[in-house]
């Protein structure tokens, strides 16, 4: 019996090692811009603490028994690096759906699977002294106004159609808030996972000078995308990671966000 138990344990250990070896190390790329609370610091270095998104993506990798290599890149290089195979995963929004070479989770009908995604809320911040009603539709407010957005933001097109003059001159979230405070832009529009993610940061730093409009510019979803070649070679591993997002993943993200937004 002891021999049988030993063999069984050895087989289980071998199976676990085989799964890990099959997954190996995944290369995850994310922006090299300081965007609290999601990722912190500018440039290629991953700081400590790294931000809620980075803590979460490490758990994402661990859920499938994978190691992870973090790569920080300029926003405009993320998708091209994914498609070329230079990295294995990047975060994408709805504009990536149907883009050749990019694969996201799909539901049984072949549509983008929102259950295996994170939420995306694009919100507008304005100066309190400008007197905008908090319940004002931001797409009405931006008409003829100079609006700051993060460089490479896909939602800039929607703002332009609403009549906004787009300003992508500030590279980080804090620098856009500074421009707004100084009057160099009339509003700052930024994506978040939940609408309140930046409220504490703004309240602590700007002491009521800047406020968020309650109605979002838009609501959508973010996915962790891979490329066609990687998905074909590691389909089981990728599906395991994506399935974790649809079960424990979002719960864990919300808990990690609290660590950065409530402290």
Short mmCIF file of the C-alpha atoms (twelve columns), coordinates in Angstrom:
data_MODEL
# 
_entry.id   MODEL 
# 
loop_
_atom_site.group_PDB 
_atom_site.id 
_atom_site.type_symbol 
_atom_site.label_atom_id 
_atom_site.label_alt_id 
_atom_site.label_comp_id 
_atom_site.label_asym_id 
_atom_site.label_seq_id 
_atom_site.Cartn_x 
_atom_site.Cartn_y 
_atom_site.Cartn_z 
_atom_site.pdbx_PDB_model_num 
ATOM 1   C CA . UNK A 1   0.000   0.000  0.000   1 
ATOM 2   C CA . UNK A 2   2.842   2.360  0.824   1 
ATOM 3   C CA . UNK A 3   4.357   1.665  -2.586  1 
ATOM 4   C CA . UNK A 4   1.053   2.382  -4.326  1 
ATOM 5   C CA . UNK A 5   0.603   5.614  -2.360  1 
ATOM 6   C CA . UNK A 6   4.147   6.685  -3.235  1 
ATOM 7   C CA . UNK A 7   3.581   6.008  -6.936  1 
ATOM 8   C CA . UNK A 8   0.288   7.916  -6.873  1 
ATOM 9   C CA . UNK A 9   1.939   10.882 -5.209  1 
ATOM 10  C CA . UNK A 10  4.773   10.787 -7.716  1 
ATOM 11  C CA . UNK A 11  2.322   10.737 -10.621 1 
ATOM 12  C CA . UNK A 12  0.417   13.695 -9.205  1 
ATOM 13  C CA . UNK A 13  3.639   15.628 -8.759  1 
ATOM 14  C CA . UNK A 14  4.700   14.757 -12.295 1 
ATOM 15  C CA . UNK A 15  1.328   15.878 -13.643 1 
ATOM 16  C CA . UNK A 16  1.539   19.175 -11.776 1 
ATOM 17  C CA . UNK A 17  5.061   19.808 -13.053 1 
ATOM 18  C CA . UNK A 18  3.996   18.920 -16.575 1 
ATOM 19  C CA . UNK A 19  1.149   21.437 -16.473 1 
ATOM 20  C CA . UNK A 20  3.498   24.131 -15.188 1 
ATOM 21  C CA . UNK A 21  6.082   23.273 -17.822 1 
ATOM 22  C CA . UNK A 22  3.451   23.426 -20.545 1 
ATOM 23  C CA . UNK A 23  2.468   26.921 -19.458 1 
ATOM 24  C CA . UNK A 24  5.962   28.125 -18.561 1 
ATOM 25  C CA . UNK A 25  6.436   31.878 -18.371 1 
ATOM 26  C CA . UNK A 26  3.911   34.253 -19.911 1 
ATOM 27  C CA . UNK A 27  5.037   37.687 -21.072 1 
ATOM 28  C CA . UNK A 28  2.490   40.325 -20.101 1 
ATOM 29  C CA . UNK A 29  2.888   43.879 -21.409 1 
ATOM 30  C CA . UNK A 30  1.221   46.947 -19.943 1 
ATOM 31  C CA . UNK A 31  1.658   50.727 -20.327 1 
ATOM 32  C CA . UNK A 32  4.797   52.468 -19.100 1 
ATOM 33  C CA . UNK A 33  2.746   55.452 -17.854 1 
ATOM 34  C CA . UNK A 34  1.996   56.276 -14.218 1 
ATOM 35  C CA . UNK A 35  -1.724  55.539 -13.835 1 
ATOM 36  C CA . UNK A 36  -2.711  55.125 -10.207 1 
ATOM 37  C CA . UNK A 37  -4.278  52.998 -8.844  1 
ATOM 38  C CA . UNK A 38  -3.788  50.486 -11.689 1 
ATOM 39  C CA . UNK A 39  -0.055  50.716 -12.346 1 
ATOM 40  C CA . UNK A 40  2.498   52.993 -10.742 1 
ATOM 41  C CA . UNK A 41  5.655   54.687 -11.986 1 
ATOM 42  C CA . UNK A 42  6.840   55.741 -15.425 1 
ATOM 43  C CA . UNK A 43  9.239   53.942 -17.730 1 
ATOM 44  C CA . UNK A 44  10.266  50.282 -18.022 1 
ATOM 45  C CA . UNK A 45  10.832  49.578 -14.310 1 
ATOM 46  C CA . UNK A 46  8.158   47.779 -12.287 1 
ATOM 47  C CA . UNK A 47  8.105   49.563 -8.906  1 
ATOM 48  C CA . UNK A 48  7.143   48.205 -5.495  1 
ATOM 49  C CA . UNK A 49  4.233   48.504 -4.927  1 
ATOM 50  C CA . UNK A 50  3.447   48.129 -8.623  1 
ATOM 51  C CA . UNK A 51  -0.277  48.992 -8.702  1 
ATOM 52  C CA . UNK A 52  -3.508  47.017 -8.469  1 
ATOM 53  C CA . UNK A 53  -3.450  45.820 -12.077 1 
ATOM 54  C CA . UNK A 54  0.037   44.363 -11.703 1 
ATOM 55  C CA . UNK A 55  -0.774  42.624 -8.421  1 
ATOM 56  C CA . UNK A 56  -3.851  41.205 -10.105 1 
ATOM 57  C CA . UNK A 57  -2.103  40.039 -13.263 1 
ATOM 58  C CA . UNK A 58  0.396   38.125 -11.124 1 
ATOM 59  C CA . UNK A 59  -2.562  36.294 -9.591  1 
ATOM 60  C CA . UNK A 60  -3.973  35.791 -13.098 1 
ATOM 61  C CA . UNK A 61  -0.770  33.990 -14.115 1 
ATOM 62  C CA . UNK A 62  -0.597  31.982 -10.894 1 
ATOM 63  C CA . UNK A 63  -4.187  30.772 -11.400 1 
ATOM 64  C CA . UNK A 64  -2.955  28.739 -14.355 1 
ATOM 65  C CA . UNK A 65  0.301   27.637 -12.749 1 
ATOM 66  C CA . UNK A 66  2.293   30.060 -14.913 1 
ATOM 67  C CA . UNK A 67  5.266   32.248 -14.129 1 
ATOM 68  C CA . UNK A 68  5.091   35.813 -15.424 1 
ATOM 69  C CA . UNK A 69  7.441   38.294 -17.046 1 
ATOM 70  C CA . UNK A 70  6.226   41.900 -16.870 1 
ATOM 71  C CA . UNK A 71  7.034   44.177 -19.802 1 
ATOM 72  C CA . UNK A 72  6.273   47.907 -19.793 1 
ATOM 73  C CA . UNK A 73  5.782   49.526 -23.192 1 
ATOM 74  C CA . UNK A 74  4.433   52.760 -24.685 1 
ATOM 75  C CA . UNK A 75  0.674   52.449 -25.214 1 
ATOM 76  C CA . UNK A 76  0.942   52.552 -29.004 1 
ATOM 77  C CA . UNK A 77  3.321   49.567 -29.032 1 
ATOM 78  C CA . UNK A 78  1.207   47.196 -26.962 1 
ATOM 79  C CA . UNK A 79  -0.958  45.704 -29.697 1 
ATOM 80  C CA . UNK A 80  1.792   45.536 -32.325 1 
ATOM 81  C CA . UNK A 81  4.049   43.758 -29.807 1 
ATOM 82  C CA . UNK A 82  1.259   41.285 -29.075 1 
ATOM 83  C CA . UNK A 83  0.518   40.561 -32.734 1 
ATOM 84  C CA . UNK A 84  4.207   40.063 -33.529 1 
ATOM 85  C CA . UNK A 85  4.617   37.611 -30.646 1 
ATOM 86  C CA . UNK A 86  7.090   39.798 -28.752 1 
ATOM 87  C CA . UNK A 87  4.705   39.430 -25.776 1 
ATOM 88  C CA . UNK A 88  1.942   36.938 -25.003 1 
ATOM 89  C CA . UNK A 89  -0.786  39.016 -23.330 1 
ATOM 90  C CA . UNK A 90  -1.860  42.669 -23.188 1 
ATOM 91  C CA . UNK A 91  -4.983  44.461 -21.918 1 
ATOM 92  C CA . UNK A 92  -7.358  45.601 -24.686 1 
ATOM 93  C CA . UNK A 93  -10.746 47.260 -24.987 1 
ATOM 94  C CA . UNK A 94  -13.617 46.748 -27.421 1 
ATOM 95  C CA . UNK A 95  -11.704 48.375 -30.298 1 
ATOM 96  C CA . UNK A 96  -9.478  45.293 -30.473 1 
ATOM 97  C CA . UNK A 97  -12.403 43.016 -31.312 1 
ATOM 98  C CA . UNK A 98  -11.887 41.667 -34.811 1 
ATOM 99  C CA . UNK A 99  -8.360  43.060 -35.122 1 
ATOM 100 C CA . UNK A 100 -6.267  40.455 -36.985 1 
ATOM 101 C CA . UNK A 101 -3.827  38.575 -34.774 1 
ATOM 102 C CA . UNK A 102 -5.568  39.441 -31.480 1 
ATOM 103 C CA . UNK A 103 -7.614  36.827 -29.608 1 
ATOM 104 C CA . UNK A 104 -9.997  37.528 -26.717 1 
ATOM 105 C CA . UNK A 105 -12.437 35.228 -24.875 1 
ATOM 106 C CA . UNK A 106 -15.619 34.424 -26.788 1 
ATOM 107 C CA . UNK A 107 -18.957 33.143 -25.517 1 
ATOM 108 C CA . UNK A 108 -20.981 30.254 -26.943 1 
ATOM 109 C CA . UNK A 109 -22.376 32.535 -29.668 1 
ATOM 110 C CA . UNK A 110 -18.905 33.673 -30.689 1 
ATOM 111 C CA . UNK A 111 -19.329 37.169 -29.231 1 
ATOM 112 C CA . UNK A 112 -16.803 38.870 -26.929 1 
ATOM 113 C CA . UNK A 113 -17.327 37.216 -23.541 1 
ATOM 114 C CA . UNK A 114 -18.110 39.982 -21.057 1 
ATOM 115 C CA . UNK A 115 -18.179 37.492 -18.168 1 
ATOM 116 C CA . UNK A 116 -14.457 36.910 -18.682 1 
ATOM 117 C CA . UNK A 117 -13.651 40.605 -18.835 1 
ATOM 118 C CA . UNK A 118 -13.233 43.514 -16.470 1 
ATOM 119 C CA . UNK A 119 -15.522 46.517 -16.583 1 
ATOM 120 C CA . UNK A 120 -14.466 49.813 -18.142 1 
ATOM 121 C CA . UNK A 121 -15.952 53.183 -17.194 1 
ATOM 122 C CA . UNK A 122 -14.739 56.297 -19.024 1 
ATOM 123 C CA . UNK A 123 -15.453 59.362 -16.893 1 
ATOM 124 C CA . UNK A 124 -14.919 63.116 -17.135 1 
ATOM 125 C CA . UNK A 125 -13.318 65.306 -14.455 1 
ATOM 126 C CA . UNK A 126 -13.825 69.084 -14.461 1 
ATOM 127 C CA . UNK A 127 -12.983 72.082 -12.269 1 
ATOM 128 C CA . UNK A 128 -15.500 72.660 -9.495  1 
ATOM 129 C CA . UNK A 129 -15.324 76.442 -9.987  1 
ATOM 130 C CA . UNK A 130 -16.637 76.111 -13.548 1 
ATOM 131 C CA . UNK A 131 -20.013 75.232 -12.048 1 
ATOM 132 C CA . UNK A 132 -21.021 72.300 -14.230 1 
ATOM 133 C CA . UNK A 133 -23.961 70.323 -12.790 1 
ATOM 134 C CA . UNK A 134 -22.636 66.989 -11.567 1 
ATOM 135 C CA . UNK A 135 -25.370 65.159 -13.518 1 
ATOM 136 C CA . UNK A 136 -24.501 66.892 -16.808 1 
ATOM 137 C CA . UNK A 137 -24.010 64.619 -19.829 1 
ATOM 138 C CA . UNK A 138 -20.245 64.825 -20.486 1 
ATOM 139 C CA . UNK A 139 -20.765 64.490 -24.232 1 
ATOM 140 C CA . UNK A 140 -22.757 67.719 -24.098 1 
ATOM 141 C CA . UNK A 141 -20.190 69.446 -21.893 1 
ATOM 142 C CA . UNK A 142 -17.178 68.712 -24.149 1 
ATOM 143 C CA . UNK A 143 -18.586 70.435 -27.243 1 
ATOM 144 C CA . UNK A 144 -16.081 73.129 -28.184 1 
ATOM 145 C CA . UNK A 145 -13.965 72.393 -25.104 1 
ATOM 146 C CA . UNK A 146 -10.326 71.347 -24.861 1 
ATOM 147 C CA . UNK A 147 -10.333 67.833 -23.402 1 
ATOM 148 C CA . UNK A 148 -7.314  65.966 -22.102 1 
ATOM 149 C CA . UNK A 149 -7.054  62.214 -22.764 1 
ATOM 150 C CA . UNK A 150 -4.341  59.625 -22.326 1 
ATOM 151 C CA . UNK A 151 -2.127  59.271 -25.396 1 
ATOM 152 C CA . UNK A 152 -3.459  56.627 -27.778 1 
ATOM 153 C CA . UNK A 153 -6.883  56.458 -26.103 1 
ATOM 154 C CA . UNK A 154 -9.444  54.743 -28.327 1 
ATOM 155 C CA . UNK A 155 -12.329 56.814 -26.918 1 
ATOM 156 C CA . UNK A 156 -10.809 60.066 -28.275 1 
ATOM 157 C CA . UNK A 157 -12.680 59.489 -31.555 1 
ATOM 158 C CA . UNK A 158 -16.019 59.503 -29.743 1 
ATOM 159 C CA . UNK A 159 -15.129 62.746 -27.979 1 
ATOM 160 C CA . UNK A 160 -14.086 64.364 -31.262 1 
ATOM 161 C CA . UNK A 161 -17.412 63.406 -32.818 1 
ATOM 162 C CA . UNK A 162 -19.096 65.140 -29.884 1 
ATOM 163 C CA . UNK A 163 -17.208 68.322 -30.743 1 
ATOM 164 C CA . UNK A 164 -14.284 68.177 -28.326 1 
ATOM 165 C CA . UNK A 165 -10.809 69.503 -29.112 1 
ATOM 166 C CA . UNK A 166 -8.532  66.632 -28.071 1 
ATOM 167 C CA . UNK A 167 -5.348  67.273 -26.081 1 
ATOM 168 C CA . UNK A 168 -2.950  64.330 -25.697 1 
ATOM 169 C CA . UNK A 169 -0.002  66.401 -24.537 1 
ATOM 170 C CA . UNK A 170 0.205   65.134 -20.947 1 
ATOM 171 C CA . UNK A 171 1.557   61.571 -20.674 1 
ATOM 172 C CA . UNK A 172 0.214   60.531 -17.247 1 
ATOM 173 C CA . UNK A 173 -2.958  60.720 -15.181 1 
ATOM 174 C CA . UNK A 174 -1.445  63.122 -12.593 1 
ATOM 175 C CA . UNK A 175 -0.076  65.442 -15.285 1 
ATOM 176 C CA . UNK A 176 -3.510  65.633 -16.924 1 
ATOM 177 C CA . UNK A 177 -5.075  66.531 -13.578 1 
ATOM 178 C CA . UNK A 178 -2.442  69.238 -13.158 1 
ATOM 179 C CA . UNK A 179 -3.286  70.677 -16.591 1 
ATOM 180 C CA . UNK A 180 -6.961  70.667 -15.663 1 
ATOM 181 C CA . UNK A 181 -6.288  72.448 -12.382 1 
ATOM 182 C CA . UNK A 182 -4.160  75.075 -14.149 1 
ATOM 183 C CA . UNK A 183 -6.835  75.716 -16.798 1 
ATOM 184 C CA . UNK A 184 -4.845  74.397 -19.752 1 
ATOM 185 C CA . UNK A 185 -7.640  71.941 -20.522 1 
ATOM 186 C CA . UNK A 186 -11.355 72.169 -19.716 1 
ATOM 187 C CA . UNK A 187 -11.877 68.524 -18.787 1 
ATOM 188 C CA . UNK A 188 -9.912  65.317 -18.360 1 
ATOM 189 C CA . UNK A 189 -11.511 62.094 -19.598 1 
ATOM 190 C CA . UNK A 190 -10.019 58.881 -18.245 1 
ATOM 191 C CA . UNK A 191 -10.935 55.161 -18.234 1 
ATOM 192 C CA . UNK A 192 -11.375 53.338 -14.930 1 
ATOM 193 C CA . UNK A 193 -12.607 49.951 -13.774 1 
ATOM 194 C CA . UNK A 194 -15.223 51.506 -11.538 1 
ATOM 195 C CA . UNK A 195 -16.357 55.113 -11.539 1 
ATOM 196 C CA . UNK A 196 -15.073 55.857 -8.043  1 
ATOM 197 C CA . UNK A 197 -11.519 54.503 -8.454  1 
ATOM 198 C CA . UNK A 198 -9.890  57.937 -8.638  1 
ATOM 199 C CA . UNK A 199 -12.220 59.814 -6.282  1 
ATOM 200 C CA . UNK A 200 -10.030 59.470 -3.185  1 
ATOM 201 C CA . UNK A 201 -6.875  60.392 -5.091  1 
ATOM 202 C CA . UNK A 202 -8.527  63.510 -6.517  1 
ATOM 203 C CA . UNK A 203 -10.106 64.515 -3.201  1 
ATOM 204 C CA . UNK A 204 -6.853  64.092 -1.266  1 
ATOM 205 C CA . UNK A 205 -4.712  65.907 -3.794  1 
ATOM 206 C CA . UNK A 206 -6.989  68.663 -5.090  1 
ATOM 207 C CA . UNK A 207 -9.160  69.336 -2.039  1 
ATOM 208 C CA . UNK A 208 -12.433 69.790 -3.902  1 
ATOM 209 C CA . UNK A 209 -11.012 71.829 -6.796  1 
ATOM 210 C CA . UNK A 210 -11.649 68.985 -9.262  1 
ATOM 211 C CA . UNK A 211 -14.800 66.863 -9.446  1 
ATOM 212 C CA . UNK A 212 -16.069 63.935 -11.489 1 
ATOM 213 C CA . UNK A 213 -19.260 64.176 -13.540 1 
ATOM 214 C CA . UNK A 214 -21.611 61.426 -12.417 1 
ATOM 215 C CA . UNK A 215 -22.665 60.275 -15.881 1 
ATOM 216 C CA . UNK A 216 -19.888 58.368 -17.682 1 
ATOM 217 C CA . UNK A 217 -18.782 59.118 -21.229 1 
ATOM 218 C CA . UNK A 218 -19.222 55.420 -21.919 1 
ATOM 219 C CA . UNK A 219 -19.249 52.001 -20.281 1 
ATOM 220 C CA . UNK A 220 -17.558 49.008 -21.837 1 
ATOM 221 C CA . UNK A 221 -15.169 46.156 -21.023 1 
ATOM 222 C CA . UNK A 222 -11.486 45.260 -20.978 1 
ATOM 223 C CA . UNK A 223 -10.048 41.870 -21.836 1 
ATOM 224 C CA . UNK A 224 -6.665  40.234 -21.395 1 
ATOM 225 C CA . UNK A 225 -5.889  39.384 -25.015 1 
ATOM 226 C CA . UNK A 226 -3.376  36.985 -26.486 1 
ATOM 227 C CA . UNK A 227 -2.192  36.499 -30.068 1 
ATOM 228 C CA . UNK A 228 -3.266  33.881 -32.554 1 
ATOM 229 C CA . UNK A 229 -0.043  31.851 -32.487 1 
ATOM 230 C CA . UNK A 230 0.136   31.740 -28.700 1 
ATOM 231 C CA . UNK A 231 -3.509  30.751 -28.390 1 
ATOM 232 C CA . UNK A 232 -3.150  27.938 -30.907 1 
ATOM 233 C CA . UNK A 233 -0.084  26.607 -29.080 1 
ATOM 234 C CA . UNK A 234 -1.460  27.017 -25.539 1 
ATOM 235 C CA . UNK A 235 -5.233  26.895 -25.906 1 
ATOM 236 C CA . UNK A 236 -5.875  24.948 -22.681 1 
ATOM 237 C CA . UNK A 237 -3.620  27.186 -20.590 1 
ATOM 238 C CA . UNK A 238 -5.131  30.385 -21.992 1 
ATOM 239 C CA . UNK A 239 -8.693  29.166 -21.426 1 
ATOM 240 C CA . UNK A 240 -7.777  28.248 -17.844 1 
ATOM 241 C CA . UNK A 241 -6.511  31.789 -17.234 1 
ATOM 242 C CA . UNK A 242 -9.540  33.389 -18.866 1 
ATOM 243 C CA . UNK A 243 -11.917 31.148 -16.900 1 
ATOM 244 C CA . UNK A 244 -10.319 32.346 -13.657 1 
ATOM 245 C CA . UNK A 245 -11.191 35.899 -14.711 1 
ATOM 246 C CA . UNK A 246 -14.829 34.883 -15.014 1 
ATOM 247 C CA . UNK A 247 -14.926 33.294 -11.550 1 
ATOM 248 C CA . UNK A 248 -12.488 34.558 -8.904  1 
ATOM 249 C CA . UNK A 249 -10.651 37.108 -11.026 1 
ATOM 250 C CA . UNK A 250 -12.988 40.078 -10.789 1 
ATOM 251 C CA . UNK A 251 -13.543 39.528 -7.063  1 
ATOM 252 C CA . UNK A 252 -9.796  39.589 -6.510  1 
ATOM 253 C CA . UNK A 253 -9.375  42.710 -8.642  1 
ATOM 254 C CA . UNK A 254 -11.940 44.574 -6.544  1 
ATOM 255 C CA . UNK A 255 -10.136 43.595 -3.335  1 
ATOM 256 C CA . UNK A 256 -6.760  44.666 -4.726  1 
ATOM 257 C CA . UNK A 257 -8.192  47.977 -5.879  1 
ATOM 258 C CA . UNK A 258 -9.347  48.708 -2.344  1 
ATOM 259 C CA . UNK A 259 -5.792  48.311 -1.110  1 
ATOM 260 C CA . UNK A 260 -4.694  51.139 -3.413  1 
ATOM 261 C CA . UNK A 261 -7.771  53.371 -3.281  1 
ATOM 262 C CA . UNK A 262 -8.624  53.245 0.425   1 
ATOM 263 C CA . UNK A 263 -5.157  53.613 1.956   1 
# 
